[in-house]
PDB file of C-alpha atoms and ligand atoms in Angstrom:
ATOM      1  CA  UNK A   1       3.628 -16.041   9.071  1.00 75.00           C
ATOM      2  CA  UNK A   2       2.369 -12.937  10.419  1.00 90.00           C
ATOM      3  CA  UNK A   3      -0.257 -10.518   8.356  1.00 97.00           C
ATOM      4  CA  UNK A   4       1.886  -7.320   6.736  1.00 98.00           C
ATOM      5  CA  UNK A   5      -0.141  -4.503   7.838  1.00 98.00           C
ATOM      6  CA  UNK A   6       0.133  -0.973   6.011  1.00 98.00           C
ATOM      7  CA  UNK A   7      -1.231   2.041   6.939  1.00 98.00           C
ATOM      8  CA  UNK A   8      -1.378   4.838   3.977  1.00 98.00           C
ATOM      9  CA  UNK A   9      -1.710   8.142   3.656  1.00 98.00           C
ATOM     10  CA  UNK A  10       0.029   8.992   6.767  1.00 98.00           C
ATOM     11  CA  UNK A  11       1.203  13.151   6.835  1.00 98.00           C
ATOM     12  CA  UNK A  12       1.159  14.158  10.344  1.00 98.00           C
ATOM     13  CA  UNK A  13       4.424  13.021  13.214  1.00 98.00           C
ATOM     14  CA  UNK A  14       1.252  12.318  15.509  1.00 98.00           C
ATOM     15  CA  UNK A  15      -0.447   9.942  13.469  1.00 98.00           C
ATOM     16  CA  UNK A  16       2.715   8.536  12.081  1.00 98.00           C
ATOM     17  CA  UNK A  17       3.480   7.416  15.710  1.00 98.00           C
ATOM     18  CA  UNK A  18       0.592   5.777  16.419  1.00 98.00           C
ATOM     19  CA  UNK A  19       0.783   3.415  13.251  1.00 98.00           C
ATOM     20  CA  UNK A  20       4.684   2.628  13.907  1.00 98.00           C
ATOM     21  CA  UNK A  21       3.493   2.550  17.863  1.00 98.00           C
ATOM     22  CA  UNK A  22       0.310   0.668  17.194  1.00 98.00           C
ATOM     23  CA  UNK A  23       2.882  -1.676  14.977  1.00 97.00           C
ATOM     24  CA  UNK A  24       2.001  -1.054  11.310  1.00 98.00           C
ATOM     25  CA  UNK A  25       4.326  -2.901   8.808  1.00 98.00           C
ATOM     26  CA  UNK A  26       4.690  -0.782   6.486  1.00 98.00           C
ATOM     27  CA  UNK A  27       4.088   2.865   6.226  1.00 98.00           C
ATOM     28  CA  UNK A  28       2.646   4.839   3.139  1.00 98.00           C
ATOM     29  CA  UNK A  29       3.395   8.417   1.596  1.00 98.00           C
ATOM     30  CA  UNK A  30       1.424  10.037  -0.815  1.00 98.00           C
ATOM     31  CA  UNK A  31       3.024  12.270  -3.718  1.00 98.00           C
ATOM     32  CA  UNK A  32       0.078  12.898  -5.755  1.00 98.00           C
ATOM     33  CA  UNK A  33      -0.655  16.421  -5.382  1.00 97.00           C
ATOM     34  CA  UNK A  34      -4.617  15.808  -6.465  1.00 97.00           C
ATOM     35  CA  UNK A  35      -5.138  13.945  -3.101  1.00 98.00           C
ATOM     36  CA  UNK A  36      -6.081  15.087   0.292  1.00 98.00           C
ATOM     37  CA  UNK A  37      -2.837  12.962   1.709  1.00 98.00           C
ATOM     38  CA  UNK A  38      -0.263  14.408  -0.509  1.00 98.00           C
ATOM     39  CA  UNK A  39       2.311  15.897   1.466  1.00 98.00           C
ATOM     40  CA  UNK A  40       5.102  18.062   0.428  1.00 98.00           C
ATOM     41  CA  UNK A  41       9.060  16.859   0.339  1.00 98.00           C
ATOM     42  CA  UNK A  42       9.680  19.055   3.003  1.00 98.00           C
ATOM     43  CA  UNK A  43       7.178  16.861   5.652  1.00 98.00           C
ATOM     44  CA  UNK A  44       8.864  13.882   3.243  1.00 98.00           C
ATOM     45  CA  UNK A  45      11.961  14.117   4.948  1.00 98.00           C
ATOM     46  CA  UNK A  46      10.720  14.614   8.489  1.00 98.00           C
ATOM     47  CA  UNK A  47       8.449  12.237   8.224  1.00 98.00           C
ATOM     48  CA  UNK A  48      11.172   9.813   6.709  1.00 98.00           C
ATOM     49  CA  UNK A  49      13.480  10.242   9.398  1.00 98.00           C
ATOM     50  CA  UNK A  50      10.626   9.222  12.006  1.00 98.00           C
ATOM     51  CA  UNK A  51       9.792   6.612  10.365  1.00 98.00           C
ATOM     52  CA  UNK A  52      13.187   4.902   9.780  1.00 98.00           C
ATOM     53  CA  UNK A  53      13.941   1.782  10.926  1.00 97.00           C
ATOM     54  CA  UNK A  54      10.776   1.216  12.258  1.00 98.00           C
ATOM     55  CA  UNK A  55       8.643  -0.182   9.345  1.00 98.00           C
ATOM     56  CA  UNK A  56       8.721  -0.428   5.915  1.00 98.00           C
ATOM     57  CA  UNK A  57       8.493   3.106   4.010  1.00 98.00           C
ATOM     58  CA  UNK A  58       6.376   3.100   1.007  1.00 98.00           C
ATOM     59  CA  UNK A  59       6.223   6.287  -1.311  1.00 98.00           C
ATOM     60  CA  UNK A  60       3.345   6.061  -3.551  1.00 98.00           C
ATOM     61  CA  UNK A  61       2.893   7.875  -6.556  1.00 98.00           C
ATOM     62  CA  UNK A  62       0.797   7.579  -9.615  1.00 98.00           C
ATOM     63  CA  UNK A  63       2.641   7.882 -13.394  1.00 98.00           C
ATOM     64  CA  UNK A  64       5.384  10.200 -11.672  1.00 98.00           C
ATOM     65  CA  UNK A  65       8.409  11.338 -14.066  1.00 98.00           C
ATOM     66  CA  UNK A  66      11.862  10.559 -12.865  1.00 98.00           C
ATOM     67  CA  UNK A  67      12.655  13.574 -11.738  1.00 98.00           C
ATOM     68  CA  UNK A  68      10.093  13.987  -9.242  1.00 98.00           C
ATOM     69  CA  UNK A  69      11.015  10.393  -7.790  1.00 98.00           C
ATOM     70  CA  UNK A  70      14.376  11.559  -7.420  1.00 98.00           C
ATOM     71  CA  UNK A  71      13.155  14.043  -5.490  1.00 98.00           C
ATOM     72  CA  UNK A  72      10.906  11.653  -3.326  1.00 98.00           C
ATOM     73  CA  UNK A  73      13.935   9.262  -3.132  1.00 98.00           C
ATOM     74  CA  UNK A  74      16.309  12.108  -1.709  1.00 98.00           C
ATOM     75  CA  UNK A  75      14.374  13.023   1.427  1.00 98.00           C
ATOM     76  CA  UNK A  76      11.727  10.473   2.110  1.00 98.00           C
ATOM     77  CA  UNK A  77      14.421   7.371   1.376  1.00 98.00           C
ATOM     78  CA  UNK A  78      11.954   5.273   0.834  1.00 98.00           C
ATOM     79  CA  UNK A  79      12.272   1.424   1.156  1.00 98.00           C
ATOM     80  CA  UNK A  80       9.840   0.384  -2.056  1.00 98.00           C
ATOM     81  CA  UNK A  81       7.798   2.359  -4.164  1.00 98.00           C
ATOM     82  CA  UNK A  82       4.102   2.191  -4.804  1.00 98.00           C
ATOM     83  CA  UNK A  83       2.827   2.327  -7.957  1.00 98.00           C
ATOM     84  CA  UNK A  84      -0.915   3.428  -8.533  1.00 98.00           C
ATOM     85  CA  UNK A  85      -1.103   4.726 -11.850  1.00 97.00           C
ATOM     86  CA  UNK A  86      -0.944   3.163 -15.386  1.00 97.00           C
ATOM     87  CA  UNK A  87       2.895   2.133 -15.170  1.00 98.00           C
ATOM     88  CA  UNK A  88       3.800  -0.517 -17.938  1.00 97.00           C
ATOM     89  CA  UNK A  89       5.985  -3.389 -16.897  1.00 97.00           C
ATOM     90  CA  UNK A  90       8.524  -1.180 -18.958  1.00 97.00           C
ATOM     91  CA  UNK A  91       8.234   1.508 -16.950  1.00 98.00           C
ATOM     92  CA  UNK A  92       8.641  -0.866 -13.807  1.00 98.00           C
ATOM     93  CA  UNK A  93      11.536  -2.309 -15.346  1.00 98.00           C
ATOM     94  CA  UNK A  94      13.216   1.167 -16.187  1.00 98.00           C
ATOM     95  CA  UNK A  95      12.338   2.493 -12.184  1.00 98.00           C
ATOM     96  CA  UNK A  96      14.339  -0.438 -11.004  1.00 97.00           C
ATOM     97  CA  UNK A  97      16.999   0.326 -13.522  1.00 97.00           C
ATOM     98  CA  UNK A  98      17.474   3.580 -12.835  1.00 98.00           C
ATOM     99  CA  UNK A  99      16.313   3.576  -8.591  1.00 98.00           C
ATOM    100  CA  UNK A 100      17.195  -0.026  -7.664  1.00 97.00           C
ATOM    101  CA  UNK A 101      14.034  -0.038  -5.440  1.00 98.00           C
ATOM    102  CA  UNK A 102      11.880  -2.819  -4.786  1.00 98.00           C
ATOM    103  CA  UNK A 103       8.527  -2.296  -6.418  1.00 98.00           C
ATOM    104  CA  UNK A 104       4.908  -2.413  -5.321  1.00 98.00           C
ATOM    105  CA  UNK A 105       2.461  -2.153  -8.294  1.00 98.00           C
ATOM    106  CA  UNK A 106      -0.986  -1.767  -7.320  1.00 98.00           C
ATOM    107  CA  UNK A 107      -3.917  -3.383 -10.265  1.00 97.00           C
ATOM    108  CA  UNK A 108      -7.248  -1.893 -10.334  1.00 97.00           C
ATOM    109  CA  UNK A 109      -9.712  -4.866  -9.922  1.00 98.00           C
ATOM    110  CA  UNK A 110     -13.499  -4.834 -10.237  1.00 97.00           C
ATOM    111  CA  UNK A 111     -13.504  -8.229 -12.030  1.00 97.00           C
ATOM    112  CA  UNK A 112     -11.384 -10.681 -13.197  1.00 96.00           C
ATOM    113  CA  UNK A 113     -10.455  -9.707 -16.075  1.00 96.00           C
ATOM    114  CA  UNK A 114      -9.046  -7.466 -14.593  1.00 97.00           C
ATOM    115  CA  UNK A 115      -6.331 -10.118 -13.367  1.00 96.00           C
ATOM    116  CA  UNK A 116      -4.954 -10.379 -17.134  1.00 95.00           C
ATOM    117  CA  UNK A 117      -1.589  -8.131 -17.367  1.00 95.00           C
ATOM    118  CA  UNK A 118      -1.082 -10.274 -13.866  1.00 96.00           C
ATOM    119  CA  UNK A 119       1.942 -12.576 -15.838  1.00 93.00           C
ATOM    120  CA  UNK A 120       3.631  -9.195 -17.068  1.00 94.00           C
ATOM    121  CA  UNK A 121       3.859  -7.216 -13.897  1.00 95.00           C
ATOM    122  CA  UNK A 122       4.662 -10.746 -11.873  1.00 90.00           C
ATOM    123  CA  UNK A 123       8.215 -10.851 -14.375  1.00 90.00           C
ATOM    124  CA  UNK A 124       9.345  -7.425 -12.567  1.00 96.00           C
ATOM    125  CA  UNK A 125       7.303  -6.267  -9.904  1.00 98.00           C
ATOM    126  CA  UNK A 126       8.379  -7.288  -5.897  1.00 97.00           C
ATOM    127  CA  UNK A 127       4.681  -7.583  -4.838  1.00 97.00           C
ATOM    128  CA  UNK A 128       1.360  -6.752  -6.491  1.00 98.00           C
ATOM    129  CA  UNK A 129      -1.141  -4.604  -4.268  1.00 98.00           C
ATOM    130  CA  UNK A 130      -5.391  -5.151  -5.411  1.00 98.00           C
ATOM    131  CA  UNK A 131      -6.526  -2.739  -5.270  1.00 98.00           C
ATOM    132  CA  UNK A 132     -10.772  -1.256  -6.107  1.00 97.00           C
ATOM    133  CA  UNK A 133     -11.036  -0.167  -9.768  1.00 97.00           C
ATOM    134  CA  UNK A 134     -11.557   3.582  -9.401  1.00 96.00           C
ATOM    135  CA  UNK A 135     -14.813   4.970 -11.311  1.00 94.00           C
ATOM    136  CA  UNK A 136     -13.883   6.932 -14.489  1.00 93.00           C
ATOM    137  CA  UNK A 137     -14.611  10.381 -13.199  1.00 94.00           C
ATOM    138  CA  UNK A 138     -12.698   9.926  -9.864  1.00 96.00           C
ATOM    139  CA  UNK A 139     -10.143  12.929  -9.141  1.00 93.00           C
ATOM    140  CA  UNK A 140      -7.291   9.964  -7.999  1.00 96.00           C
ATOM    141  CA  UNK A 141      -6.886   6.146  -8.700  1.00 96.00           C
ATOM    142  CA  UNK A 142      -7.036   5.017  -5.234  1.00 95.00           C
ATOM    143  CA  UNK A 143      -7.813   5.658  -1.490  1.00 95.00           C
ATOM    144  CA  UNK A 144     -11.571   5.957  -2.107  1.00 97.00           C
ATOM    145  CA  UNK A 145     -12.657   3.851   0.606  1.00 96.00           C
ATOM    146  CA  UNK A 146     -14.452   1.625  -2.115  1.00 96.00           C
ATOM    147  CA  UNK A 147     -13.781  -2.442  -1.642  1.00 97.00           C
ATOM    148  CA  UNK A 148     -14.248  -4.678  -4.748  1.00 98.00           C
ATOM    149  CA  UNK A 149     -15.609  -7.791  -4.642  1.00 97.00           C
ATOM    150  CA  UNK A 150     -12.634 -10.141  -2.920  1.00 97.00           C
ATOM    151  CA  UNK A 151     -14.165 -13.413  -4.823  1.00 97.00           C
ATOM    152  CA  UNK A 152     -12.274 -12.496  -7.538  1.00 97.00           C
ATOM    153  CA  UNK A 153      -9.266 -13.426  -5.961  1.00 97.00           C
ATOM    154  CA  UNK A 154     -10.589 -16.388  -4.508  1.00 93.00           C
ATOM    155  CA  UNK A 155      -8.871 -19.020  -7.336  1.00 88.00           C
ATOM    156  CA  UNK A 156      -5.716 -16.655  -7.508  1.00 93.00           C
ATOM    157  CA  UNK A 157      -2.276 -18.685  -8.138  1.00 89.00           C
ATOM    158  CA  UNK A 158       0.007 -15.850  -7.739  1.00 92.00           C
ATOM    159  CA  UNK A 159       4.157 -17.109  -6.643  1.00 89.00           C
ATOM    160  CA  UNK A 160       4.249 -12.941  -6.086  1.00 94.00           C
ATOM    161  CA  UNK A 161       3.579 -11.841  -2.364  1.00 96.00           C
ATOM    162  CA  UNK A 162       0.798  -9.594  -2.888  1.00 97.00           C
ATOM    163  CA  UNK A 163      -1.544  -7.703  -0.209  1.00 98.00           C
ATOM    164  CA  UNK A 164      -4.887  -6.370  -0.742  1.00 98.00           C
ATOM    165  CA  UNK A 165      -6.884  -2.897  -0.402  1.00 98.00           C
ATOM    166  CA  UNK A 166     -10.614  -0.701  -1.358  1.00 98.00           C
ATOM    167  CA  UNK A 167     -12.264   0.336   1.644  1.00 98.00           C
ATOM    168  CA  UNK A 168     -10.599  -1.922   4.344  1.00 98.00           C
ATOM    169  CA  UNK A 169     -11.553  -1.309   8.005  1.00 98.00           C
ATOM    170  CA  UNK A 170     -11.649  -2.999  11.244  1.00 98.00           C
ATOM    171  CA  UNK A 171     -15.303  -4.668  10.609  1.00 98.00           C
ATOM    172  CA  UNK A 172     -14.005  -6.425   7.388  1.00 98.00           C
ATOM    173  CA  UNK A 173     -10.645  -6.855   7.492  1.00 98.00           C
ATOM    174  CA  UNK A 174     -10.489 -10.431   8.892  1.00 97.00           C
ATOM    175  CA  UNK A 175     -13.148 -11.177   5.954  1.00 97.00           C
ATOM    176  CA  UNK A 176     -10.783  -9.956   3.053  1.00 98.00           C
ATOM    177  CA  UNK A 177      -7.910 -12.168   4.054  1.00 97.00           C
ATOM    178  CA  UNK A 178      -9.783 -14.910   4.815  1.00 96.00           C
ATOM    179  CA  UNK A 179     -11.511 -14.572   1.098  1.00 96.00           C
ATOM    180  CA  UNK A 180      -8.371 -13.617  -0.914  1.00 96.00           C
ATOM    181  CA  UNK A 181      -5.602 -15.112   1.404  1.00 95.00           C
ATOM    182  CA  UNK A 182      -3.523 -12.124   0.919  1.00 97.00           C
ATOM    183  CA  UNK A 183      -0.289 -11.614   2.970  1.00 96.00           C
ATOM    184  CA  UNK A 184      -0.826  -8.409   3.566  1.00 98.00           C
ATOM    185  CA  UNK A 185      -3.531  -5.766   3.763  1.00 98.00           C
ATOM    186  CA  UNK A 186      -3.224  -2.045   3.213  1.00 98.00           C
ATOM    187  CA  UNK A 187      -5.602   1.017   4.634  1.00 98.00           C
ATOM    188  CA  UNK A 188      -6.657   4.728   4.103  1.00 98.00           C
ATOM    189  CA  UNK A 189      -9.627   6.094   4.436  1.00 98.00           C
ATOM    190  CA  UNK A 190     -10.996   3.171   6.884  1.00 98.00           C
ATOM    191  CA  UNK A 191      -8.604   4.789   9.662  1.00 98.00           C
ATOM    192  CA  UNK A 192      -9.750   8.367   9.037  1.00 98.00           C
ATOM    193  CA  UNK A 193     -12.445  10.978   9.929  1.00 97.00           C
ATOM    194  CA  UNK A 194     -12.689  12.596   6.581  1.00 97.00           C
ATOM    195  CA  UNK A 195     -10.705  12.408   3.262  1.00 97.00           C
ATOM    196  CA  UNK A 196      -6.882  13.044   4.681  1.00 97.00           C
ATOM    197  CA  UNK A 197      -7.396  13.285   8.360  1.00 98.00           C
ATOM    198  CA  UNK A 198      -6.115  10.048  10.364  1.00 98.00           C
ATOM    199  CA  UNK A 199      -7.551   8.627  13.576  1.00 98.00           C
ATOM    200  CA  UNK A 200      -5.584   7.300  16.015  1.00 98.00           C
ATOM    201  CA  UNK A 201      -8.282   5.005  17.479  1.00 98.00           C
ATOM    202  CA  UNK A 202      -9.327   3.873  14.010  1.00 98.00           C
ATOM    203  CA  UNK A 203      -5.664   3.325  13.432  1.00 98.00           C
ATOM    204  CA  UNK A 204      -4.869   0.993  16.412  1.00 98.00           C
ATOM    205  CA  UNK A 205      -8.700  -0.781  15.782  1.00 98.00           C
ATOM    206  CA  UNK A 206      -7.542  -1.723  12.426  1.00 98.00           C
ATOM    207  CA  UNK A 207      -3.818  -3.212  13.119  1.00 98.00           C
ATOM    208  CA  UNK A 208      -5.557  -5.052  16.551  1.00 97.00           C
ATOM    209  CA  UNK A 209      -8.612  -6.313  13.799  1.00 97.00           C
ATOM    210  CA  UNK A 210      -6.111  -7.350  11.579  1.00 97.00           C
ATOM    211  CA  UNK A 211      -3.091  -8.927  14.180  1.00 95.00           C
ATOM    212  CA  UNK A 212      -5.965 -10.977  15.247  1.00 94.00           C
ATOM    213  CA  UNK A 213      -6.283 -12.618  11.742  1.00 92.00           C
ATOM    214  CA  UNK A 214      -3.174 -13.888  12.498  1.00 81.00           C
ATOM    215  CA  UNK A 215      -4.434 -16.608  14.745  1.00 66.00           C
ATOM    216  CA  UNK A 216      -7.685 -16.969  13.527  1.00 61.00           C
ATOM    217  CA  UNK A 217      -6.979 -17.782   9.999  1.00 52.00           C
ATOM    218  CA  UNK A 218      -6.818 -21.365   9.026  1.00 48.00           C
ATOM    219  CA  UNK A 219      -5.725 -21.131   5.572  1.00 49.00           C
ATOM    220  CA  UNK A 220      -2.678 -21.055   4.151  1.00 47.00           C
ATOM    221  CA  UNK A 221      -1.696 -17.510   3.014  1.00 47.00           C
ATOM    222  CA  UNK A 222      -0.546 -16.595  -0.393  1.00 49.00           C
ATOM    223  CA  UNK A 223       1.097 -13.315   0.207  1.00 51.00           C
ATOM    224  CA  UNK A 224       4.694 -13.014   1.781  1.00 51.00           C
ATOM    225  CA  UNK A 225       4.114 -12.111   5.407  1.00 47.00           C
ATOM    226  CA  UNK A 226       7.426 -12.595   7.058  1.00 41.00           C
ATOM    227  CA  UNK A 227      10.713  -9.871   6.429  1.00 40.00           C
ATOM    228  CA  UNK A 228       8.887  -6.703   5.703  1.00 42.00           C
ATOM    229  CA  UNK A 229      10.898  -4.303   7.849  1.00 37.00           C
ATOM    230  CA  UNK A 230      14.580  -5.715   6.489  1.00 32.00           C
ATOM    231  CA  UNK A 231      13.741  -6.334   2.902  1.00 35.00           C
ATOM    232  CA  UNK A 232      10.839  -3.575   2.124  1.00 40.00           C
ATOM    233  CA  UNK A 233      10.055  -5.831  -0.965  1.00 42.00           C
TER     234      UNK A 233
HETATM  235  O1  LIG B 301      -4.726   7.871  -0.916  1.00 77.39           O
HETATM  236  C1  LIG B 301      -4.787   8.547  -1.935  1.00 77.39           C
HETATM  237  O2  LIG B 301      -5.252   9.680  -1.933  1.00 77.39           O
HETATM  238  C2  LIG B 301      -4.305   7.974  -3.224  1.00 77.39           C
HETATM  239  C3  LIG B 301      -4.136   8.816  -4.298  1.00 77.39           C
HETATM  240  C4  LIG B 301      -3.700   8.302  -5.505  1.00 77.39           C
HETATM  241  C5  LIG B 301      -3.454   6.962  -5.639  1.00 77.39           C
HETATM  242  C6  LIG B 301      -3.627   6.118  -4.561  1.00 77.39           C
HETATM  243  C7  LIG B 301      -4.056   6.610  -3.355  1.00 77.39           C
HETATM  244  N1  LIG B 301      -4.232   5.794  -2.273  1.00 77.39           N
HETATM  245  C8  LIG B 301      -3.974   4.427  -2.282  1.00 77.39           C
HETATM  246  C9  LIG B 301      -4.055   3.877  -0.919  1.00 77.39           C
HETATM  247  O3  LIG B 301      -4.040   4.541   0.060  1.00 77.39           O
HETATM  248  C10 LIG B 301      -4.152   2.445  -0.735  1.00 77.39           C
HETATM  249  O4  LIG B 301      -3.080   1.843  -1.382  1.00 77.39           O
HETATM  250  C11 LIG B 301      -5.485   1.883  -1.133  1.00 77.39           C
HETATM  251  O5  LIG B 301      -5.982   2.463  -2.290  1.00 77.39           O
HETATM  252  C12 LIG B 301      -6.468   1.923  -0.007  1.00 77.39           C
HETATM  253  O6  LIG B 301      -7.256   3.023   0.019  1.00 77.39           O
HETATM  254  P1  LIG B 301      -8.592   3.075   0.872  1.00 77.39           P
HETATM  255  O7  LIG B 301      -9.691   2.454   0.074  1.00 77.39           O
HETATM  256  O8  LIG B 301      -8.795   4.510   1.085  1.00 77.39           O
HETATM  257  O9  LIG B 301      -8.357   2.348   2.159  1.00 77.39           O
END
């Protein structure tokens, strides 16, 4: 099954069109007003309607109230929402209460103990995202361009499709899969010129670096790679 590709941090039509042209699974939006990809709901909604139908749209935000993913719900109309802060699985389990939409919980790893509240977040979440432990005085949880070390998932048993991310780019893509035998792989700062600022050729490198996984890789894959764009969970 093919490799679910996600490109992050998208905030621009132009850019957006080259990862839905370039063929990007899934897209990402950033409400997290700290970051150099937040965007406002205003470019939400125009950006949402682009997008529509045409991958999988991911709204990521990081310990948000209800209120404000109300707000993200109304105009992006997103198809699953990422998780990147410290959300409990009773948290998770109240979002899908109250917003019925499939979740993405990203887990901070830097080592395997980090892999512990795995068996909680598997009872609730749609898909688990590993992602690099941020350091402690980092101004946002993710999107650093840091990778961790990938061995860590090497023994994972995980019956949750999960994809992973920290500093993915074209060079090492094909490496990361092949070490953690993720179904998916997600991307920021490895298709951009600076913090926030896209690159089309970096974007189209990366999907091409990591379509091309899709025939070289001999293992079996853990991850769900198959009905991103219908299910968006
Ligand atoms: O991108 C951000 O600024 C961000 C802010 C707060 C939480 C998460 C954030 N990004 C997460 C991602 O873009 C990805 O899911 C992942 O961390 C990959 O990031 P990168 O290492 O930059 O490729």
């Amino acid at each position: 099954m093919p490799l679910l590709v996600k490109i992050c941090g998208l905030s621009t039509r132009e850019t957006l069109d080259v990862a839905l042209e370039g063929g990007a699974d899934m897209v990402g939006f950033v409400f997290f007003p700290p970051s150099p990809r937040h965007i406002s709901l205003e470019t939400a909604r125009e950006l949402g309607k682009q997008a529509k139908g045409r991958a999988v749209k991911v709204a990521l935000t990081v310990d948000a109230d209800d209120a404000t993913i109300e707000n993200i719900i109304e105009t992006l109309r997103p198809d699953i929402l990422q998780l990147h802060g410290k959300e409990t699985t009773a948290r998770l389990r109240d979002l899908k209460q109250k917003f019925g939409l499939p979740l993405m919980k990203a887990l901070p790893v830097e080592t395997s103990a980090d892999l512990a509240p795995l068996p909680g977040y598997a009872g609730v979440a749609d898909r688990i995202l590993f992602d690099a432990r941020a350091p402690k005085d980092a101004t946002r949880p993710g999107g650093l361009g840091a990778p961790f070390d990938w061995h860590v998932l090497e023994n994972l048993d995980l019956a949750l499709p999960y994809m992973v991310s920290g500093g993915l780019n074209a060079e090492n893509v094909a490496e990361a899969v092949r070490v953690t035998r993720a179904g998916g792989v997600d991307v920021s700062s490895g298709v951009e010129r600076t913090p926030g600022v896209k690159d089309p050729e970096l974007i189209r490198a990366f999907i091409r670096a990591a379509r091309a996984t899709d025939s070289t890789s001999p293992l079996p894959v853990h991850g769900e790679r198959s009905t991103a764009h219908r299910a968006g969970g």
